[in-house]
Coordinates of C-alpha atoms in Angstrom, one line a residue:
M1 CA -54.7 -4.4 -12.8
A2 CA -53.1 -7.3 -11.4
K3 CA -49.6 -7.5 -10.1
R4 CA -46.7 -9.5 -12.2
D5 CA -44.9 -11.8 -10.4
Y6 CA -42.4 -10.2 -8.9
Y7 CA -38.9 -12.6 -10.3
E8 CA -40.6 -12.3 -13.0
V9 CA -40.1 -8.4 -12.9
L10 CA -36.8 -8.5 -12.4
G11 CA -36.8 -11.1 -14.5
V12 CA -35.0 -13.7 -12.8
S13 CA -36.2 -17.6 -12.0
K14 CA -37.7 -18.8 -9.0
Q15 CA -34.7 -20.7 -7.9
A16 CA -31.9 -17.7 -8.1
S17 CA -30.1 -16.6 -5.7
A18 CA -29.7 -14.1 -3.6
D19 CA -26.6 -12.5 -5.6
E20 CA -28.0 -13.3 -9.1
I21 CA -31.2 -11.4 -7.3
K22 CA -29.1 -8.4 -6.1
K23 CA -27.5 -8.0 -9.9
A24 CA -31.3 -8.9 -12.1
F25 CA -32.5 -5.3 -9.4
R26 CA -29.3 -3.4 -10.2
K27 CA -29.3 -4.7 -14.3
M28 CA -33.3 -2.6 -14.2
A29 CA -32.7 -0.1 -11.8
R30 CA -30.3 1.7 -13.9
Q31 CA -32.6 1.1 -16.6
Y32 CA -35.5 2.6 -15.8
H33 CA -34.2 5.4 -12.8
P34 CA -36.9 8.2 -13.8
D35 CA -33.3 10.6 -14.0
A36 CA -32.2 8.0 -16.7
N37 CA -35.4 8.8 -18.4
P38 CA -36.7 11.9 -17.9
D39 CA -39.3 11.7 -21.3
K40 CA -40.4 7.9 -20.7
K41 CA -43.8 9.0 -17.7
D42 CA -44.3 5.6 -17.4
A43 CA -40.4 5.2 -16.3
E44 CA -40.9 5.8 -12.6
E45 CA -44.1 3.2 -12.4
K46 CA -41.7 0.9 -13.9
F47 CA -39.2 1.3 -11.6
K48 CA -41.5 0.9 -8.4
E49 CA -42.7 -2.1 -10.2
I50 CA -38.8 -2.9 -9.8
A51 CA -37.6 -1.7 -6.2
E52 CA -41.0 -3.3 -4.9
A53 CA -40.1 -6.7 -6.0
Y54 CA -36.5 -6.6 -4.7
E55 CA -38.0 -5.8 -1.6
V56 CA -39.6 -8.6 -1.3
L57 CA -37.7 -11.0 -2.8
S58 CA -34.6 -9.7 -0.7
D59 CA -35.6 -10.5 2.3
T60 CA -36.1 -14.5 4.1
E61 CA -38.1 -14.5 5.3
K62 CA -41.1 -12.0 2.7
R63 CA -40.1 -14.2 -0.1
A64 CA -40.7 -17.4 1.7
N65 CA -44.1 -15.7 2.1
Y66 CA -44.3 -15.0 -1.5
D67 CA -43.3 -17.9 -3.0
R68 CA -46.6 -20.0 -0.4
F69 CA -49.8 -17.7 -0.4
G70 CA -48.6 -15.1 -3.3
H71 CA -49.3 -11.3 -3.2
A72 CA -52.1 -12.3 -1.3
A73 CA -49.4 -12.6 1.6
N74 CA -50.2 -9.4 3.0
N75 CA -53.8 -9.8 2.6
G76 CA -53.5 -7.9 -0.9
Q77 CA -50.9 -5.1 0.1
G78 CA -48.1 -5.7 -0.7
F79 CA -44.6 -5.6 0.8
G80 CA -44.4 -2.4 2.8
G81 CA -44.4 -0.6 1.4
F82 CA -41.3 2.5 -0.2
E83 CA -41.8 4.9 3.0
G84 CA -38.4 5.9 4.1
G85 CA -38.7 2.1 6.1
S86 CA -36.0 0.4 7.8
G87 CA -36.5 -2.2 5.9
G88 CA -37.2 -3.2 2.1
F89 CA -33.3 -3.2 1.2
G90 CA -31.8 -6.5 2.5
D91 CA -28.1 -6.9 1.7
F92 CA -28.2 -3.7 -0.7
G93 CA -26.1 -2.1 1.5
G94 CA -28.4 0.5 2.8
L95 CA -29.7 3.7 1.3
G96 CA -26.8 5.6 0.7
D97 CA -25.0 3.4 -1.4
I98 CA -28.6 3.6 -3.3
F99 CA -28.7 7.3 -3.7
D100 CA -24.8 7.5 -4.7
M101 CA -25.6 4.2 -7.5
F102 CA -28.6 6.2 -8.6
F103 CA -27.3 10.4 -7.9
G104 CA -24.0 9.8 -7.8
G105 CA -23.7 11.6 -3.9
G106 CA -25.3 13.9 -4.3
G107 CA -26.7 16.5 -2.3
R108 CA -23.6 16.8 -1.0
N109 CA -21.9 20.6 -0.9
R110 CA -18.5 21.5 -1.5
R111 CA -18.5 24.9 -2.6
G112 CA -16.5 26.2 1.0
P113 CA -13.0 26.3 1.4
E114 CA -10.7 24.1 0.8
K115 CA -7.0 23.9 1.1
G116 CA -5.1 23.5 -1.6
A117 CA -3.2 20.6 -3.0
D118 CA 0.7 19.0 -1.1
L119 CA 3.7 19.3 -3.2
R120 CA 6.0 17.0 -3.7
L121 CA 10.2 18.1 -3.8
D122 CA 12.8 16.0 -4.7
M123 CA 16.4 17.2 -3.3
E124 CA 19.9 15.0 -3.6
I125 CA 22.5 16.3 -1.2
S126 CA 25.7 15.2 -0.5
F127 CA 26.9 12.9 2.2
E128 CA 29.0 14.9 4.3
E129 CA 25.3 17.0 3.7
A130 CA 23.3 14.5 5.1
A131 CA 25.3 14.1 7.6
F132 CA 25.7 17.7 9.2
G133 CA 22.5 19.1 7.9
L134 CA 22.6 22.1 5.8
E135 CA 20.3 25.5 5.1
K136 CA 19.3 26.5 1.2
D137 CA 16.8 27.9 -0.8
I138 CA 14.9 25.7 -2.9
K139 CA 12.9 26.7 -6.6
V140 CA 9.5 25.5 -5.8
P141 CA 6.6 25.7 -9.2
R142 CA 3.3 26.4 -7.7
N143 CA -0.1 28.6 -8.3
E144 CA 0.2 32.5 -7.0
E145 CA -2.3 34.6 -6.8
C146 CA -2.7 37.2 -9.7
G147 CA -0.9 39.7 -9.1
T148 CA -2.8 42.5 -12.2
C149 CA -6.3 41.0 -10.5
G150 CA -5.4 40.2 -6.9
G151 CA -6.7 36.7 -6.9
S152 CA -10.9 37.8 -8.7
G153 CA -10.4 36.4 -12.4
A154 CA -11.4 39.9 -13.5
A155 CA -10.4 42.7 -15.9
P156 CA -8.4 45.1 -14.1
G157 CA -12.0 47.8 -13.1
T158 CA -14.2 45.1 -13.3
K159 CA -15.9 42.9 -10.8
V160 CA -16.7 39.5 -10.3
Q161 CA -20.8 38.9 -10.6
P162 CA -22.3 36.1 -8.1
C163 CA -24.1 33.5 -10.5
S164 CA -27.8 34.6 -10.8
A165 CA -28.5 31.0 -11.1
C166 CA -27.2 29.8 -8.1
N167 CA -26.9 32.6 -6.4
G168 CA -23.8 31.9 -5.8
S169 CA -23.3 28.8 -4.3
G170 CA -22.4 26.9 -8.4
Q171 CA -25.1 24.3 -7.1
V172 CA -28.6 24.4 -7.8
Q173 CA -30.8 21.8 -6.3
Y174 CA -33.5 19.4 -8.1
A175 CA -36.7 18.6 -5.6
Q176 CA -38.2 15.1 -7.7
N177 CA -40.0 12.6 -6.0
T178 CA -38.5 8.4 -5.9
P179 CA -39.9 5.4 -4.3
F180 CA -38.1 6.8 -1.3
G181 CA -40.0 10.3 -0.9
R182 CA -38.9 13.3 -2.1
V183 CA -35.6 13.2 -2.9
V184 CA -34.1 16.4 -3.5
Q185 CA -30.8 16.9 -5.2
S186 CA -27.9 19.4 -5.5
R187 CA -26.2 19.8 -8.8
T188 CA -23.7 21.4 -10.0
C189 CA -24.8 24.8 -11.1
D190 CA -23.7 24.9 -15.5
R191 CA -24.1 28.4 -15.8
C192 CA -21.2 29.4 -13.8
R193 CA -19.9 25.4 -13.8
G194 CA -19.7 25.4 -9.9
A195 CA -17.9 29.0 -9.3
G196 CA -21.0 30.7 -7.8
K197 CA -19.8 33.5 -9.6
I198 CA -19.8 34.9 -13.4
I199 CA -16.4 36.5 -14.6
E200 CA -17.3 38.9 -18.0
K201 CA -14.4 40.1 -19.0
P202 CA -11.5 37.9 -17.7
C203 CA -8.0 39.0 -16.0
P204 CA -5.4 39.1 -19.8
T205 CA -3.1 37.9 -17.5
C206 CA -4.2 34.6 -16.0
H207 CA -7.6 34.2 -17.9
G208 CA -9.8 34.4 -14.8
A209 CA -8.3 31.6 -12.9
G210 CA -7.5 34.2 -10.0
Q211 CA -3.9 32.6 -10.3
V212 CA -0.3 32.4 -12.5
R213 CA 2.5 30.4 -12.3
K214 CA 5.3 30.9 -10.3
N215 CA 8.8 29.8 -8.9
R216 CA 8.8 30.9 -5.8
S217 CA 11.9 30.3 -3.4
I218 CA 10.9 28.5 -0.6
H219 CA 14.3 28.3 2.4
V220 CA 14.4 25.1 3.5
K221 CA 16.2 23.6 6.9
I222 CA 17.7 20.3 6.6
P223 CA 18.4 18.6 9.6
A224 CA 21.5 16.6 10.6
G225 CA 21.4 13.0 10.0
V226 CA 18.8 12.6 7.5
D227 CA 19.5 9.9 4.9
S228 CA 17.7 9.0 1.2
G229 CA 14.2 8.9 2.2
T230 CA 13.3 11.2 4.7
R231 CA 10.4 12.9 4.4
L232 CA 10.6 16.8 5.7
R233 CA 6.7 18.9 6.0
V234 CA 7.8 22.1 4.8
T235 CA 3.4 23.4 6.0
G236 CA 1.9 26.0 3.9
E237 CA 4.2 26.2 1.4
G238 CA 2.3 24.1 -0.9
E239 CA -0.5 25.1 -3.5
S240 CA -2.7 27.7 -2.9
G241 CA -6.7 26.4 -1.0
L242 CA -10.0 27.3 -3.0
R243 CA -12.2 29.4 -1.8
G244 CA -10.3 31.9 1.1
G245 CA -9.1 27.6 1.9
P246 CA -5.4 27.2 3.9
R247 CA -2.1 26.4 1.4
G248 CA -1.4 22.6 1.2
D249 CA 2.0 22.0 2.4
L250 CA 5.9 20.9 0.7
Y251 CA 7.0 17.2 0.9
V252 CA 10.5 17.6 0.9
Y253 CA 11.9 14.4 -0.1
I254 CA 16.1 13.1 0.8
Y255 CA 18.0 11.4 -1.9
V256 CA 22.0 11.6 -0.2
K257 CA 24.3 11.0 -2.6
A258 CA 27.0 8.0 -2.4
H259 CA 30.2 8.7 -1.4
R260 CA 33.4 7.7 -2.9
F261 CA 34.6 5.5 0.0
F262 CA 32.2 6.6 3.6
R263 CA 29.6 4.0 3.8
R264 CA 26.3 4.4 6.1
D265 CA 24.9 1.7 9.0
G266 CA 22.2 4.2 10.4
N267 CA 24.1 6.2 12.3
D268 CA 27.6 4.2 11.9
V269 CA 30.1 5.2 9.0
V270 CA 32.1 2.7 7.9
V271 CA 35.5 3.3 5.4
E272 CA 37.6 0.2 4.4
I273 CA 41.6 0.7 4.8
P274 CA 44.2 -0.9 3.0
M275 CA 47.2 -2.6 4.4
S276 CA 50.6 -3.9 3.4
F277 CA 51.3 -7.5 4.9
S278 CA 53.8 -6.1 6.3
Q279 CA 51.7 -3.3 8.7
A280 CA 50.0 -5.7 9.6
A281 CA 52.8 -8.0 10.2
L282 CA 54.6 -5.4 12.1
G283 CA 53.0 -3.5 13.7
D284 CA 51.7 1.0 12.7
E285 CA 50.4 4.1 13.0
I286 CA 48.3 5.2 10.6
E287 CA 46.2 8.4 9.0
V288 CA 42.8 7.5 8.5
D289 CA 39.8 10.2 7.3
T290 CA 36.2 10.8 9.1
L291 CA 34.0 13.3 8.6
D292 CA 35.4 15.7 10.6
G293 CA 39.0 15.4 9.0
K294 CA 41.7 12.8 9.5
A295 CA 42.8 10.6 12.9
R296 CA 45.0 8.9 12.6
V297 CA 44.3 4.9 14.2
K298 CA 47.0 2.5 15.7
V299 CA 47.7 -1.0 14.5
P300 CA 49.2 -3.8 16.2
E301 CA 51.3 -5.7 15.1
G302 CA 50.5 -9.2 13.4
T303 CA 46.5 -7.8 12.5
Q304 CA 44.3 -10.0 10.6
S305 CA 42.7 -8.7 6.7
G306 CA 39.6 -7.5 8.2
T307 CA 39.8 -6.7 12.1
V308 CA 37.8 -2.9 12.4
F309 CA 39.3 -1.1 14.8
R310 CA 36.0 1.5 16.3
L311 CA 36.8 5.9 16.6
R312 CA 33.8 6.9 18.7
G313 CA 31.3 9.7 18.4
K314 CA 33.2 10.4 14.1
G315 CA 29.5 9.1 13.1
I316 CA 26.6 10.6 12.1
P317 CA 24.2 12.7 14.2
D318 CA 20.9 11.3 15.4
L319 CA 18.5 12.7 13.2
H320 CA 16.5 13.4 16.8
G321 CA 19.1 14.3 18.5
H322 CA 21.0 11.7 21.2
G323 CA 24.2 11.9 20.5
R324 CA 26.8 10.6 17.5
G325 CA 27.7 7.8 15.7
D326 CA 30.8 5.9 15.7
Q327 CA 33.0 5.1 12.4
H328 CA 34.3 1.7 11.7
V329 CA 37.3 1.2 10.3
R330 CA 38.3 -1.8 8.4
V331 CA 41.9 -3.3 7.5
K332 CA 41.9 -4.8 4.5
V333 CA 45.8 -6.3 3.3
V334 CA 46.8 -6.2 -0.1
T335 CA 48.7 -9.3 -1.7
P336 CA 51.7 -7.9 -3.5
T337 CA 51.7 -8.0 -7.6
K338 CA 54.6 -7.7 -8.0
L339 CA 57.7 -7.9 -6.3
T340 CA 61.4 -7.0 -6.3
E341 CA 64.5 -9.0 -6.2
R342 CA 65.6 -8.6 -3.3
Q343 CA 61.8 -8.8 -1.3
K344 CA 61.6 -11.8 -3.7
E345 CA 64.2 -12.8 -1.6
L346 CA 63.4 -11.6 1.8
M347 CA 59.2 -13.9 1.5
Q348 CA 61.8 -16.8 0.8
E349 CA 64.0 -16.9 3.7
F350 CA 61.0 -15.6 5.1
A351 CA 59.2 -18.7 4.2
K352 CA 61.8 -20.7 4.9
L353 CA 62.0 -19.8 8.5
G354 CA 57.8 -20.7 9.1
K355 CA 58.7 -23.9 7.7
E356 CA 61.6 -25.1 10.8
S357 CA 60.3 -24.9 14.4
H358 CA 59.6 -22.4 16.7
T359 CA 63.0 -20.9 17.4
P360 CA 62.7 -17.7 16.6
G361 CA 64.4 -16.1 13.0
E362 CA 67.3 -13.4 13.0
K363 CA 67.6 -10.6 15.6
G364 CA 66.2 -8.0 12.8
F365 CA 64.2 -9.4 9.8
F366 CA 61.0 -8.0 10.5
E367 CA 62.9 -4.9 10.7
K368 CA 63.9 -6.0 7.0
V369 CA 60.7 -6.8 6.1
K370 CA 59.4 -3.3 6.4
G371 CA 62.1 -1.6 4.8
A372 CA 62.2 -3.3 2.2
F373 CA 58.4 -3.7 0.9
M374 CA 58.2 0.6 2.9
G375 CA 61.3 1.9 1.0

């Protein structure tokens, strides 16, 4: 029987681009692949014809020879066949892509031990707890081994039997002749659904799963210096593994509550302190809150609003143990909104003196102002 024209086989014109040829091949290969047509005897021959046409038309040199000489370009013997050589599929992506496309990545045995899934827990802590760290027990819902059946999934007094269809492997193999040679595919066993075992009488507690959902109490240590977004890993406290695999891990994500007056800047703590006009003008010693308790700050006379005083070592401990940050005290001079008559008199006198030359005011004037504003 005479060979059909390769362009006709793929349903493309002789002017078709490489991308058009590739798309046509993919479409027809899926349509005529033997696995998709188990009841059609001619599907395999059709598929071979499609694959041979693509091998030639996807190769620039072979396509040029074919366009000039037709099937006689290789003495009537085609263009190399499909015996698994290195050539033949140009830029299609390699035989691995073809097998994944047709067989779904089959042939990979996934029945070995598998690590359990990781778990995530979001934890909200206070500003002080983030600064100095803490230890606490937390409840984590996760799968635990069923205590009734010991994880076997079978009712007490019964046994788990290996699946006779796959001999306990969870997969069965099928051999098939394809244009690429004899291919052995592995697929999930239909009888045991990939478990590799048959449970005739499931455990009444876990219903054959071998696991039950429980709230597990886990002791967690939060180090000093954490901040919002810090992620802590607790090894081996995730979900249980499959087929004897290790447990996954637990990841604790930290969220720090906002403080009513402290603000964090790296490892430093920033706090804003209101101060009266008289305190700023005459100077004072004020008491401020720190993470370690009360501390006193000396404010010199003439301090301007926005001035920052630093308390060394009163900040947040470094997460990696490199000392502590500082506390920055920012002064905010508050303008009074309501004045007594005496306060108004003094302020007017102060304003009057300010308009005069640099002649000092009367002795004790600032003491009078301080006394009027501070009682």
